């Protein structure tokens, strides 16, 4: 018997920060008829709030250091503001959503990232996803909506990359579902020429990805998506694509290809 | 067949604001072996954040007016900070909690309070509780933890009194469970002499309550607890008590008595 289709969709700050785009996305998302899970990033609200509260944003090598004050900002903005408003909006669109951060139902368990050269602070490396809890929710007609926070065994919340959360959820659900992982961006896919939005690479395999990376044609936020995307393919996720909000439920944009395909 | 016992416990700002007391409470709460639901109030964090952000707190007749900015503060502090930290702590105590605000699973539906003499702003009057969703969670071994927010049909979040949320949940669950509603305070119960913590009124019926109210021996935050408590008793909730954190699972403190008892 074929497993039921489950789509894990991740949206980032480039959509969360733009009310019109977010609204458009949530409308489309609410109309998806197969099982679905949404993971969202944080956007600029955290930095805005940090500035208003005069809390310095600490960055080393382009990466934010999450101290205790910054973590509180993440709880307030990712979980309190953004997640709640997305869930409330989806419910008004007749999509019965349930907002989750990593602590709810013990859904995203993590350990604080070990200190090597840099101490990133309260940042979590995921140890496991409680897929049983997610199955209870989707099995009862609910749509989980997760923000980018995990929790360790002592009850300490940890900041965690939303791309990674989406990929780990996709992997954890792949044993029982036909899982499609979709990264939705404010651009149509991976571009061979960043200045030309028509230069979408329709199919991308690991070798091509490494080549593009070496030639520095891919950088910034696209790297973790492709890195976690190829990892998810290796771990039994059926398909991974990177697309914009126009066609979220299909396999448009850039489709990642596992080796040998 | 007797219905299974379910205890709905509400804690307010007097406990939420004191880390030691909250920690003590959560330890006791996690050890309750029958089914349980926790509802918590907001405490001083919202006012603290309002002050830091220079957002004026508007109060008419002692009641806060919730404008859009204040509602965001409530989402950030009640749902983002307080709820998340309680859930994370409970999970570390092996009580698998799920944090909810009114939007999650459409659990607390409300309408904006009609404007009569005063427009309280984004304040919700509860229309219904989605008891099916709560049953799914407790039926799968989870403990719902709710903050004082509801949601209307358009997806607008609304500030809502935590005592009322606790009572409405207790009432909604009373058709299938033997429900005990417990208001937990930083004092041992309803006192006949506010200056003497040994003057606990062990049993209180509606007539005595009205009498004490008339004599102004009960005021402030105790009034809504008793008001909603007696209402819950009329609506098939099995028992209502007001107690401190020392004996939350028993029927200590002040026990409300329905008429005729």
mmCIF file of C-alpha atoms in Angstrom, chain A residues 12-109:
data_model
loop_
_atom_site.group_PDB
_atom_site.id
_atom_site.type_symbol
_atom_site.label_atom_id
_atom_site.label_comp_id
_atom_site.label_asym_id
_atom_site.label_seq_id
_atom_site.Cartn_x
_atom_site.Cartn_y
_atom_site.Cartn_z
ATOM 1 C CA UNK A 12 11.417 32.038 5.815
ATOM 2 C CA UNK A 13 11.729 35.639 6.846
ATOM 3 C CA UNK A 14 11.462 36.838 3.235
ATOM 4 C CA UNK A 15 7.782 35.792 3.349
ATOM 5 C CA UNK A 16 6.999 36.177 7.061
ATOM 6 C CA UNK A 17 8.098 39.827 6.986
ATOM 7 C CA UNK A 18 5.789 40.835 4.105
ATOM 8 C CA UNK A 19 2.121 40.852 5.215
ATOM 9 C CA UNK A 20 0.726 40.675 1.655
ATOM 10 C CA UNK A 21 2.983 37.821 0.639
ATOM 11 C CA UNK A 22 2.323 35.952 3.891
ATOM 12 C CA UNK A 23 -1.406 36.402 3.456
ATOM 13 C CA UNK A 24 -1.218 35.117 -0.113
ATOM 14 C CA UNK A 25 0.851 32.146 1.016
ATOM 15 C CA UNK A 26 -1.488 31.234 3.896
ATOM 16 C CA UNK A 27 -4.459 31.365 1.540
ATOM 17 C CA UNK A 28 -2.767 28.896 -0.814
ATOM 18 C CA UNK A 29 -1.499 26.757 2.054
ATOM 19 C CA UNK A 30 -4.973 26.488 3.614
ATOM 20 C CA UNK A 31 -6.305 25.075 0.317
ATOM 21 C CA UNK A 32 -3.850 22.171 0.141
ATOM 22 C CA UNK A 33 -5.973 19.058 0.533
ATOM 23 C CA UNK A 34 -3.312 16.502 1.414
ATOM 24 C CA UNK A 35 -1.727 16.313 4.895
ATOM 25 C CA UNK A 36 0.579 19.202 5.646
ATOM 26 C CA UNK A 37 2.914 20.696 8.247
ATOM 27 C CA UNK A 38 4.199 24.287 8.193
ATOM 28 C CA UNK A 39 7.556 25.438 9.566
ATOM 29 C CA UNK A 40 8.335 29.141 9.620
ATOM 30 C CA UNK A 41 11.445 31.215 10.222
ATOM 31 C CA UNK A 42 11.755 34.359 12.237
ATOM 32 C CA UNK A 43 12.279 37.362 10.022
ATOM 33 C CA UNK A 44 13.164 40.837 11.162
ATOM 34 C CA UNK A 45 10.819 41.144 14.156
ATOM 35 C CA UNK A 46 13.455 39.846 16.571
ATOM 36 C CA UNK A 47 15.999 42.429 15.435
ATOM 37 C CA UNK A 48 13.339 45.166 15.555
ATOM 38 C CA UNK A 49 12.434 44.257 19.118
ATOM 39 C CA UNK A 50 16.113 43.990 20.126
ATOM 40 C CA UNK A 51 16.680 47.484 18.810
ATOM 41 C CA UNK A 52 13.631 48.906 20.594
ATOM 42 C CA UNK A 53 14.770 47.297 23.854
ATOM 43 C CA UNK A 54 18.417 48.311 23.268
ATOM 44 C CA UNK A 55 19.530 44.689 23.448
ATOM 45 C CA UNK A 56 22.702 44.349 21.375
ATOM 46 C CA UNK A 57 22.589 41.731 18.627
ATOM 47 C CA UNK A 58 25.813 39.725 18.871
ATOM 48 C CA UNK A 59 27.094 38.287 15.613
ATOM 49 C CA UNK A 60 30.251 36.247 14.985
ATOM 50 C CA UNK A 61 31.153 35.236 11.398
ATOM 51 C CA UNK A 62 27.708 36.339 10.255
ATOM 52 C CA UNK A 63 25.947 34.123 12.790
ATOM 53 C CA UNK A 64 23.859 35.387 15.656
ATOM 54 C CA UNK A 65 24.955 34.495 19.187
ATOM 55 C CA UNK A 66 21.896 33.614 21.278
ATOM 56 C CA UNK A 67 22.318 34.722 24.872
ATOM 57 C CA UNK A 68 19.517 34.493 27.402
ATOM 58 C CA UNK A 69 18.062 37.898 26.504
ATOM 59 C CA UNK A 70 18.119 37.082 22.789
ATOM 60 C CA UNK A 71 16.420 33.761 23.440
ATOM 61 C CA UNK A 72 13.597 35.600 25.228
ATOM 62 C CA UNK A 73 13.274 37.816 22.149
ATOM 63 C CA UNK A 74 12.987 34.658 20.031
ATOM 64 C CA UNK A 75 10.291 33.208 22.316
ATOM 65 C CA UNK A 76 8.362 36.482 22.155
ATOM 66 C CA UNK A 77 8.592 37.044 18.414
ATOM 67 C CA UNK A 78 8.847 33.560 16.831
ATOM 68 C CA UNK A 79 6.455 31.760 19.176
ATOM 69 C CA UNK A 80 4.364 34.573 20.678
ATOM 70 C CA UNK A 81 3.788 36.886 17.715
ATOM 71 C CA UNK A 82 4.519 35.203 14.398
ATOM 72 C CA UNK A 83 3.396 31.653 15.181
ATOM 73 C CA UNK A 84 0.204 32.768 16.918
ATOM 74 C CA UNK A 85 -0.810 35.124 14.110
ATOM 75 C CA UNK A 86 -0.185 32.468 11.440
ATOM 76 C CA UNK A 87 -2.253 29.916 13.378
ATOM 77 C CA UNK A 88 -5.093 32.388 14.004
ATOM 78 C CA UNK A 89 -5.152 33.321 10.312
ATOM 79 C CA UNK A 90 -5.161 29.678 9.164
ATOM 80 C CA UNK A 91 -8.039 28.881 11.511
ATOM 81 C CA UNK A 92 -10.057 31.735 10.011
ATOM 82 C CA UNK A 93 -9.360 30.091 6.619
ATOM 83 C CA UNK A 94 -10.848 26.800 7.936
ATOM 84 C CA UNK A 95 -7.472 25.124 8.265
ATOM 85 C CA UNK A 96 -7.402 23.960 11.881
ATOM 86 C CA UNK A 97 -3.839 24.738 12.824
ATOM 87 C CA UNK A 98 -1.968 24.061 16.055
ATOM 88 C CA UNK A 99 1.026 26.266 16.848
ATOM 89 C CA UNK A 100 4.038 24.482 18.274
ATOM 90 C CA UNK A 101 7.470 25.359 19.477
ATOM 91 C CA UNK A 102 9.959 22.630 20.302
ATOM 92 C CA UNK A 103 8.694 22.228 23.885
ATOM 93 C CA UNK A 104 5.049 21.518 23.011
ATOM 94 C CA UNK A 105 4.482 17.792 23.284
ATOM 95 C CA UNK A 106 8.276 17.439 23.410
ATOM 96 C CA UNK A 107 8.172 17.735 19.634
ATOM 97 C CA UNK A 108 11.692 19.010 18.829
ATOM 98 C CA UNK A 109 14.345 17.763 21.221
#
